[in-house]
Amino acid sequence: MNQFHAVITAIGGYVPNYRLTNEELSAMVDTSDEWITKRIGIKERRILKPEEGKGVSCLALKAIEDMQSKHRFNPLDIEAVIFATSTPDYPFPNTASLVAAQTGMTKAMCFDLEAACSGFLYALDVANAFIISGKYKKVMVIAGDQLSVVTDYTDRNTCPIFADGCGCTLVERSDDDNGIIDTIMCADGSTPEHLHQYGGGSVNPASHESVDKHLHYIWQEGKVVFKHAVSNMVDACDQLLKRNHLNKEEINWVVPHQANLRIIDSVTNYLDIPREKVMINIEHYGNTSAASIPLCLWDWEKQLKKGDRILLTAFGAGFTWGAVYLKWGYDTNA
Ligand code: UT7
């Protein structure tokens, strides 16, 4: 039995202003609003344009500003900043440090965490471990991606899916029963060929050749990723439900990673959770990778009640996947 729980006490979010619609994409590649809506469930996605700013840190600063507008906290009290992202501003310095410096979180240890679309869950698990160990009391978990910079807008297999956005959560020590109850995090790196961005790292540093070969863009074998996503998210959720002796009726909300509406429906159908308990905003935001789960919590914040039982689940490149069972920590209107 843990002495403390780690609980989310505040949430912030931001999506850029520009809406890239299916109609606009249809003029760029051979696709249609009908195909994208039916096969993926996306109508529009938000894209950060240079006029609004540059880099994922720009999205994070706005998300933190949004959090501060609802829940004032002293930035000097934050002891760790974890930034889950696959699209940091630079390979180094890490984006967590840049954001911390600009928001006054100057007493915190800062690092980025890369677990693709599972990044928010991985970061939450690390924050949870930091807090229940007794070492830290306040951790800022940021999860954001600017996938538009690694999306190939000549490839119809990937360009309708990906988008930009950022969410952040303040995770604090709590002595009551609410907070993170259990987590499962998994990875299998044996088949990176199914989903990757091979350029820009130490194997394929940027070169004329890497650019010509489109190695700096996301590439995926959609059908294979789809199957792994469904089976692994179902498995992780099932394990959490069983080992916490939970009936599906006791779950108030399921928050799945927003990769494809058909993936979300398959997972929740297997788990036998009705649609009205499932947070879905993929239609408006697309797949924002690490940001998708916190952006759902952000959109639904006003409907959440203290003590609500929530199941989060994600799957992404790596492959990485996992699930978190938590009890919500606050009433927004309290
Ligand atoms: O965030 C975690 C990582 N990503 C995911 O979880 C994504 C997982 N995968 C998926 O969401 C889906 O597999 C996709 C949306 C990527 C693709 O959907 P699909 O139903 O698996 O389509 P498919 O790749 O099997 O393609 C079916 C057909 C093909 O045509 P043919 O060969 O049957 O003639 C494709 O060329 O649809 C075609 N197609 C398109 N047609 C119109 C593929 N993309 C498009 C498009 N517009 N954008």
Tab-separated table of C-alpha atoms and ligand atoms in Angstrom:
chain	number	residue	atom	x	y	z
A	1	MET	CA	0.000	0.000	0.000
A	2	ASN	CA	1.488	3.345	-1.024
A	3	GLN	CA	1.741	6.015	1.625
A	4	PHE	CA	0.804	8.726	-0.877
A	5	HIS	CA	-1.047	9.020	-4.140
A	6	ALA	CA	-0.056	11.159	-7.090
A	7	VAL	CA	-3.063	13.124	-8.266
A	8	ILE	CA	-3.730	15.436	-11.204
A	9	THR	CA	-4.718	18.795	-9.672
A	10	ALA	CA	-4.845	20.982	-12.795
A	11	ILE	CA	-4.903	20.703	-16.552
A	12	GLY	CA	-4.124	23.036	-19.418
A	13	GLY	CA	-4.218	22.684	-23.156
A	14	TYR	CA	-3.634	24.407	-26.438
A	15	VAL	CA	-4.261	23.711	-30.100
A	16	PRO	CA	-3.036	26.083	-32.803
A	17	ASN	CA	-5.465	28.348	-34.634
A	18	TYR	CA	-5.062	27.031	-38.172
A	19	ARG	CA	-7.617	24.354	-39.175
A	20	LEU	CA	-6.430	22.086	-41.978
A	21	THR	CA	-9.649	20.652	-43.387
A	22	ASN	CA	-10.197	17.462	-45.361
A	23	GLU	CA	-11.186	19.626	-48.324
A	24	GLU	CA	-7.820	21.399	-48.255
A	25	LEU	CA	-5.966	18.065	-47.976
A	26	SER	CA	-7.948	16.736	-50.945
A	27	ALA	CA	-6.355	19.449	-53.056
A	28	MET	CA	-2.874	18.349	-51.923
A	29	VAL	CA	-3.087	14.536	-52.333
A	30	ASP	CA	-5.474	12.035	-53.953
A	31	THR	CA	-7.972	11.707	-51.089
A	32	SER	CA	-11.466	12.875	-50.118
A	33	ASP	CA	-13.449	14.101	-47.158
A	34	GLU	CA	-15.569	10.945	-47.451
A	35	TRP	CA	-12.569	8.551	-47.283
A	36	ILE	CA	-10.891	10.336	-44.366
A	37	THR	CA	-14.129	10.661	-42.382
A	38	LYS	CA	-15.085	7.007	-42.919
A	39	ARG	CA	-11.652	5.365	-42.504
A	40	ILE	CA	-10.101	7.635	-39.827
A	41	GLY	CA	-12.867	9.803	-38.338
A	42	ILE	CA	-11.082	13.137	-38.760
A	43	LYS	CA	-12.716	16.247	-40.221
A	44	GLU	CA	-10.012	18.811	-39.460
A	45	ARG	CA	-6.715	19.049	-37.626
A	46	ARG	CA	-4.856	22.014	-36.094
A	47	ILE	CA	-1.500	23.060	-37.551
A	48	LEU	CA	1.017	25.519	-36.087
A	49	LYS	CA	1.871	28.066	-38.766
A	50	PRO	CA	5.050	30.188	-38.487
A	51	GLU	CA	2.893	33.339	-38.137
A	52	GLU	CA	1.653	31.979	-34.800
A	53	GLY	CA	4.985	30.672	-33.560
A	54	LYS	CA	7.580	27.975	-33.961
A	55	GLY	CA	8.293	24.718	-32.194
A	56	VAL	CA	6.450	22.554	-29.723
A	57	SER	CA	7.601	24.806	-26.848
A	58	CYS	CA	5.352	27.527	-28.268
A	59	LEU	CA	2.353	25.190	-27.825
A	60	ALA	CA	3.505	24.209	-24.327
A	61	LEU	CA	3.830	27.833	-23.179
A	62	LYS	CA	0.221	28.468	-24.222
A	63	ALA	CA	-0.964	25.275	-22.498
A	64	ILE	CA	0.749	26.318	-19.242
A	65	GLU	CA	-0.714	29.814	-19.567
A	66	ASP	CA	-4.146	28.190	-19.913
A	67	MET	CA	-3.525	26.110	-16.770
A	68	GLN	CA	-2.391	29.206	-14.829
A	69	SER	CA	-5.566	31.047	-15.855
A	70	LYS	CA	-7.677	28.389	-14.093
A	71	HIS	CA	-5.391	27.190	-11.322
A	72	ARG	CA	-2.715	29.516	-10.018
A	73	PHE	CA	0.405	27.811	-8.765
A	74	ASN	CA	3.846	29.082	-7.835
A	75	PRO	CA	6.254	27.951	-10.597
A	76	LEU	CA	9.069	27.870	-8.044
A	77	ASP	CA	7.271	25.013	-6.248
A	78	ILE	CA	7.569	22.711	-9.283
A	79	GLU	CA	10.317	20.161	-8.637
A	80	ALA	CA	10.347	18.291	-11.946
A	81	VAL	CA	9.210	19.058	-15.487
A	82	ILE	CA	8.739	16.086	-17.808
A	83	PHE	CA	7.998	16.868	-21.450
A	84	ALA	CA	6.680	13.912	-23.437
A	85	THR	CA	7.327	14.614	-27.106
A	86	SER	CA	8.700	13.107	-30.311
A	87	THR	CA	9.102	16.551	-31.861
A	88	PRO	CA	11.264	18.537	-29.407
A	89	ASP	CA	12.358	22.043	-30.408
A	90	TYR	CA	15.921	20.702	-30.846
A	91	PRO	CA	17.785	17.405	-30.210
A	92	PHE	CA	19.275	19.376	-27.328
A	93	PRO	CA	18.846	21.352	-25.129
A	94	ASN	CA	15.736	19.536	-24.007
A	95	THR	CA	12.423	21.316	-24.480
A	96	ALA	CA	11.381	20.843	-20.845
A	97	SER	CA	14.293	23.101	-19.780
A	98	LEU	CA	13.377	25.767	-22.343
A	99	VAL	CA	9.743	25.821	-21.233
A	100	ALA	CA	10.679	25.800	-17.536
A	101	ALA	CA	12.977	28.812	-18.017
A	102	GLN	CA	10.232	30.804	-19.738
A	103	THR	CA	7.569	30.000	-17.169
A	104	GLY	CA	9.612	30.490	-13.990
A	105	MET	CA	9.873	26.779	-13.071
A	106	THR	CA	13.533	27.401	-12.371
A	107	LYS	CA	13.948	25.081	-9.368
A	108	ALA	CA	12.891	21.988	-11.318
A	109	MET	CA	14.878	19.156	-12.859
A	110	CYS	CA	13.823	19.006	-16.505
A	111	PHE	CA	13.895	16.334	-19.163
A	112	ASP	CA	12.130	15.197	-22.320
A	113	LEU	CA	10.669	11.728	-22.615
A	114	GLU	CA	10.145	10.041	-25.978
A	115	ALA	CA	7.539	7.307	-26.139
A	116	ALA	CA	5.629	8.607	-29.184
A	117	CYS	CA	1.841	8.429	-28.775
A	118	SER	CA	2.215	6.698	-25.392
A	119	GLY	CA	4.339	9.584	-24.113
A	120	PHE	CA	1.758	11.123	-21.800
A	121	LEU	CA	1.088	7.798	-20.059
A	122	TYR	CA	4.798	7.052	-19.709
A	123	ALA	CA	5.425	10.552	-18.286
A	124	LEU	CA	2.495	10.193	-15.894
A	125	ASP	CA	3.914	6.859	-14.723
A	126	VAL	CA	7.318	8.474	-14.081
A	127	ALA	CA	5.683	11.407	-12.237
A	128	ASN	CA	3.696	8.912	-10.176
A	129	ALA	CA	6.863	7.011	-9.247
A	130	PHE	CA	8.674	10.261	-8.330
A	131	ILE	CA	5.808	11.259	-6.049
A	132	ILE	CA	5.045	7.964	-4.327
A	133	SER	CA	8.757	7.526	-3.632
A	134	GLY	CA	8.454	10.613	-1.425
A	135	LYS	CA	11.173	12.498	-3.313
A	136	TYR	CA	8.953	15.063	-5.078
A	137	LYS	CA	5.610	16.672	-4.299
A	138	LYS	CA	4.854	18.648	-7.473
A	139	VAL	CA	5.636	17.515	-11.017
A	140	MET	CA	4.610	19.248	-14.258
A	141	VAL	CA	3.820	16.713	-16.972
A	142	ILE	CA	3.674	18.285	-20.428
A	143	ALA	CA	2.749	16.231	-23.487
A	144	GLY	CA	2.872	17.870	-26.873
A	145	ASP	CA	3.788	17.326	-30.475
A	146	GLN	CA	4.113	19.346	-33.636
A	147	LEU	CA	3.696	16.439	-36.024
A	148	SER	CA	3.109	18.741	-39.003
A	149	VAL	CA	6.895	19.218	-39.223
A	150	VAL	CA	7.467	15.465	-39.695
A	151	THR	CA	4.423	14.781	-41.892
A	152	ASP	CA	4.894	14.196	-45.604
A	153	TYR	CA	2.138	16.211	-47.296
A	154	THR	CA	2.696	14.239	-50.515
A	155	ASP	CA	1.862	10.892	-48.819
A	156	ARG	CA	-1.870	10.247	-48.576
A	157	ASN	CA	-1.284	7.275	-46.249
A	158	THR	CA	-0.084	9.518	-43.435
A	159	CYS	CA	-0.878	13.202	-44.060
A	160	PRO	CA	-4.600	13.068	-43.164
A	161	ILE	CA	-3.821	11.663	-39.714
A	162	PHE	CA	-1.283	13.809	-37.899
A	163	ALA	CA	-1.638	17.201	-36.203
A	164	ASP	CA	-0.257	19.621	-33.599
A	165	GLY	CA	-1.297	20.235	-29.993
A	166	CYS	CA	-0.181	20.214	-26.377
A	167	GLY	CA	-1.633	19.396	-22.974
A	168	CYS	CA	-0.168	19.742	-19.498
A	169	THR	CA	-1.086	18.388	-16.095
A	170	LEU	CA	0.085	19.336	-12.647
A	171	VAL	CA	0.664	16.143	-10.664
A	172	GLU	CA	0.865	16.504	-6.894
A	173	ARG	CA	1.201	14.426	-3.763
A	174	SER	CA	-2.096	13.662	-2.081
A	175	ASP	CA	-2.976	11.919	1.134
A	176	ASP	CA	-6.534	10.976	0.136
A	177	ASP	CA	-7.745	8.048	-1.978
A	178	ASN	CA	-7.916	9.875	-5.305
A	179	GLY	CA	-5.133	9.900	-7.858
A	180	ILE	CA	-3.233	7.318	-9.858
A	181	ILE	CA	-4.149	3.860	-8.604
A	182	ASP	CA	-2.385	1.540	-11.045
A	183	THR	CA	-0.393	1.638	-14.281
A	184	ILE	CA	0.872	-0.748	-16.938
A	185	MET	CA	3.570	0.357	-19.389
A	186	CYS	CA	4.875	-1.899	-22.164
A	187	ALA	CA	7.231	-1.799	-25.133
A	188	ASP	CA	8.300	-4.057	-27.984
A	189	GLY	CA	11.050	-2.664	-30.203
A	190	SER	CA	11.475	-5.772	-32.346
A	191	THR	CA	9.661	-4.404	-35.438
A	192	PRO	CA	10.526	-0.710	-35.873
A	193	GLU	CA	9.911	-1.093	-39.632
A	194	HIS	CA	6.140	-0.752	-39.110
A	195	LEU	CA	6.139	2.785	-37.690
A	196	HIS	CA	9.092	5.142	-37.678
A	197	GLN	CA	10.844	8.342	-38.583
A	198	TYR	CA	14.294	7.033	-39.507
A	199	GLY	CA	16.008	10.337	-40.329
A	200	GLY	CA	17.601	12.875	-38.003
A	201	GLY	CA	19.095	10.533	-35.397
A	202	SER	CA	22.571	9.011	-35.105
A	203	VAL	CA	21.971	6.298	-37.742
A	204	ASN	CA	20.735	8.672	-40.455
A	205	PRO	CA	21.850	12.184	-39.545
A	206	ALA	CA	20.444	14.923	-41.752
A	207	SER	CA	22.043	14.899	-45.195
A	208	HIS	CA	20.962	15.709	-48.728
A	209	GLU	CA	20.391	11.973	-49.178
A	210	SER	CA	18.222	11.612	-46.037
A	211	VAL	CA	16.101	14.550	-47.168
A	212	ASP	CA	15.783	13.230	-50.725
A	213	LYS	CA	14.672	9.849	-49.355
A	214	HIS	CA	11.993	11.479	-47.141
A	215	LEU	CA	13.595	9.902	-44.054
A	216	HIS	CA	12.625	12.856	-41.861
A	217	TYR	CA	8.946	12.049	-42.178
A	218	ILE	CA	6.689	9.606	-40.322
A	219	TRP	CA	6.212	6.341	-42.172
A	220	GLN	CA	3.817	3.600	-41.138
A	221	GLU	CA	2.282	0.372	-42.310
A	222	GLY	CA	-1.199	1.404	-41.267
A	223	LYS	CA	-2.955	-1.962	-41.158
A	224	VAL	CA	-0.242	-3.643	-39.044
A	225	VAL	CA	-0.131	-0.715	-36.614
A	226	PHE	CA	-3.932	-0.756	-36.398
A	227	LYS	CA	-4.042	-4.425	-35.324
A	228	HIS	CA	-1.266	-4.061	-32.749
A	229	ALA	CA	-2.888	-0.893	-31.380
A	230	VAL	CA	-6.253	-2.567	-30.789
A	231	SER	CA	-4.991	-5.823	-29.273
A	232	ASN	CA	-2.400	-4.193	-26.991
A	233	MET	CA	-4.654	-1.433	-25.667
A	234	VAL	CA	-7.415	-3.962	-24.958
A	235	ASP	CA	-4.944	-6.250	-23.227
A	236	ALA	CA	-3.491	-3.457	-21.035
A	237	CYS	CA	-6.969	-2.243	-20.021
A	238	ASP	CA	-8.174	-5.777	-19.328
A	239	GLN	CA	-5.207	-6.435	-17.060
A	240	LEU	CA	-5.816	-3.219	-15.114
A	241	LEU	CA	-9.534	-3.951	-14.716
A	242	LYS	CA	-8.857	-7.497	-13.504
A	243	ARG	CA	-6.097	-6.786	-11.044
A	244	ASN	CA	-8.057	-3.875	-9.518
A	245	HIS	CA	-11.227	-6.002	-9.306
A	246	LEU	CA	-13.148	-3.452	-11.355
A	247	ASN	CA	-16.348	-4.096	-13.307
A	248	LYS	CA	-16.651	-2.139	-16.498
A	249	GLU	CA	-19.803	-0.534	-15.022
A	250	GLU	CA	-17.645	1.082	-12.327
A	251	ILE	CA	-15.584	2.970	-14.914
A	252	ASN	CA	-16.884	6.510	-15.495
A	253	TRP	CA	-14.626	7.406	-18.430
A	254	VAL	CA	-12.290	5.741	-20.891
A	255	VAL	CA	-9.758	8.053	-22.530
A	256	PRO	CA	-8.099	6.339	-25.489
A	257	HIS	CA	-5.291	7.760	-27.602
A	258	GLN	CA	-6.924	9.454	-30.604
A	259	ALA	CA	-5.284	7.718	-33.586
A	260	ASN	CA	-8.284	6.509	-35.557
A	261	LEU	CA	-11.990	6.462	-34.668
A	262	ARG	CA	-12.176	2.820	-35.786
A	263	ILE	CA	-9.349	1.917	-33.366
A	264	ILE	CA	-11.190	3.723	-30.554
A	265	ASP	CA	-14.442	1.933	-31.395
A	266	SER	CA	-12.746	-1.487	-31.631
A	267	VAL	CA	-11.002	-1.075	-28.270
A	268	THR	CA	-14.098	0.140	-26.441
A	269	ASN	CA	-16.312	-2.496	-28.097
A	270	TYR	CA	-13.952	-5.243	-26.915
A	271	LEU	CA	-14.021	-3.729	-23.432
A	272	ASP	CA	-17.814	-3.361	-23.752
A	273	ILE	CA	-17.772	0.299	-22.697
A	274	PRO	CA	-20.604	2.432	-24.148
A	275	ARG	CA	-19.704	5.384	-26.425
A	276	GLU	CA	-21.078	7.959	-23.963
A	277	LYS	CA	-18.320	7.040	-21.498
A	278	VAL	CA	-15.554	7.399	-24.089
A	279	MET	CA	-13.791	10.722	-24.675
A	280	ILE	CA	-13.415	11.341	-28.408
A	281	ASN	CA	-12.200	14.556	-30.047
A	282	ILE	CA	-10.262	13.134	-33.014
A	283	GLU	CA	-12.812	14.642	-35.413
A	284	HIS	CA	-11.558	18.160	-34.602
A	285	TYR	CA	-7.930	17.663	-33.567
A	286	GLY	CA	-6.654	14.624	-35.528
A	287	ASN	CA	-3.863	12.525	-34.029
A	288	THR	CA	-1.758	14.821	-31.830
A	289	SER	CA	0.388	11.915	-30.549
A	290	ALA	CA	1.504	12.480	-26.929
A	291	ALA	CA	-1.009	15.334	-26.561
A	292	SER	CA	-4.157	13.426	-27.462
A	293	ILE	CA	-5.066	12.092	-23.998
A	294	PRO	CA	-4.433	15.318	-22.034
A	295	LEU	CA	-6.321	17.256	-24.721
A	296	CYS	CA	-9.334	14.976	-24.105
A	297	LEU	CA	-9.112	15.541	-20.331
A	298	TRP	CA	-8.815	19.273	-21.071
A	299	ASP	CA	-11.941	19.257	-23.257
A	300	TRP	CA	-13.934	17.199	-20.721
A	301	GLU	CA	-12.545	18.854	-17.549
A	302	LYS	CA	-15.831	20.539	-16.598
A	303	GLN	CA	-17.702	17.212	-16.728
A	304	LEU	CA	-15.241	15.399	-14.480
A	305	LYS	CA	-16.159	14.836	-10.834
A	306	LYS	CA	-13.917	14.147	-7.880
A	307	GLY	CA	-13.640	10.377	-7.480
A	308	ASP	CA	-14.557	9.547	-11.113
A	309	ARG	CA	-12.865	6.310	-12.150
A	310	ILE	CA	-10.940	6.898	-15.362
A	311	LEU	CA	-9.058	4.505	-17.617
A	312	LEU	CA	-6.430	5.998	-19.946
A	313	THR	CA	-4.888	3.914	-22.703
A	314	ALA	CA	-2.438	4.574	-25.539
A	315	PHE	CA	-0.387	2.890	-28.234
A	316	GLY	CA	2.362	4.305	-30.424
A	317	ALA	CA	5.698	3.936	-32.149
A	318	GLY	CA	8.222	1.724	-30.441
A	319	PHE	CA	5.935	-0.062	-30.206
A	320	THR	CA	5.017	1.443	-26.843
A	321	TRP	CA	1.676	1.105	-25.116
A	322	GLY	CA	0.056	1.148	-21.722
A	323	ALA	CA	-2.885	1.998	-19.511
A	324	VAL	CA	-3.442	4.042	-16.355
A	325	TYR	CA	-6.279	3.679	-13.864
A	326	LEU	CA	-6.888	6.789	-11.810
A	327	LYS	CA	-9.509	8.432	-9.654
A	328	TRP	CA	-10.067	12.081	-10.617
A	329	GLY	CA	-8.957	14.529	-7.940
A	330	TYR	CA	-11.152	17.633	-8.156
A	331	ASP	CA	-14.495	19.170	-9.100
A	332	THR	CA	-14.002	22.103	-11.469
A	333	ASN	CA	-16.870	24.132	-10.053
A	334	ALA	CA	-16.024	23.398	-6.412
B	1	UT7	O1	-0.865	6.930	-33.352
B	1	UT7	C1	-0.395	5.611	-33.398
B	1	UT7	C2	0.072	5.263	-34.750
B	1	UT7	N1	-0.864	5.235	-35.828
B	1	UT7	C3	-2.029	4.541	-35.861
B	1	UT7	O2	-2.490	4.005	-34.888
B	1	UT7	C4	-2.706	4.419	-37.197
B	1	UT7	C5	-3.128	3.004	-37.454
B	1	UT7	N2	-3.637	2.779	-38.793
B	1	UT7	C6	-4.716	3.411	-39.331
B	1	UT7	O3	-5.302	4.275	-38.704
B	1	UT7	C7	-5.213	2.967	-40.692
B	1	UT7	O4	-4.586	1.766	-41.055
B	1	UT7	C8	-4.973	4.029	-41.802
B	1	UT7	C9	-5.900	5.213	-41.569
B	1	UT7	C10	-3.532	4.495	-41.804
B	1	UT7	C11	-5.307	3.448	-43.177
B	1	UT7	O5	-6.608	2.907	-43.186
B	1	UT7	P1	-6.898	1.432	-43.753
B	1	UT7	O6	-8.321	1.244	-43.709
B	1	UT7	O7	-6.027	0.473	-42.998
B	1	UT7	O8	-6.458	1.589	-45.262
B	1	UT7	P2	-5.336	0.796	-46.081
B	1	UT7	O9	-3.984	1.330	-45.742
B	1	UT7	O10	-5.563	-0.664	-46.031
B	1	UT7	O11	-5.723	1.266	-47.533
B	1	UT7	C12	-6.974	0.871	-48.138
B	1	UT7	C13	-7.075	1.586	-49.478
B	1	UT7	C14	-5.814	1.446	-50.331
B	1	UT7	O12	-6.210	1.377	-51.668
B	1	UT7	P3	-6.253	-0.037	-52.443
B	1	UT7	O13	-4.878	-0.582	-52.368
B	1	UT7	O14	-7.271	-0.858	-51.694
B	1	UT7	O15	-6.700	0.344	-53.814
B	1	UT7	C15	-5.084	2.723	-50.088
B	1	UT7	O16	-4.241	3.089	-51.148
B	1	UT7	O17	-7.249	2.983	-49.241
B	1	UT7	C16	-6.234	3.697	-49.959
B	1	UT7	N3	-5.901	4.886	-49.201
B	1	UT7	C17	-6.529	6.063	-49.378
B	1	UT7	N4	-7.541	6.418	-50.204
B	1	UT7	C18	-7.968	7.684	-50.129
B	1	UT7	C19	-4.956	5.031	-48.219
B	1	UT7	N5	-4.964	6.296	-47.777
B	1	UT7	C20	-5.926	6.946	-48.478
B	1	UT7	C21	-6.422	8.254	-48.456
B	1	UT7	N6	-7.429	8.581	-49.292
B	1	UT7	N7	-5.922	9.194	-47.622
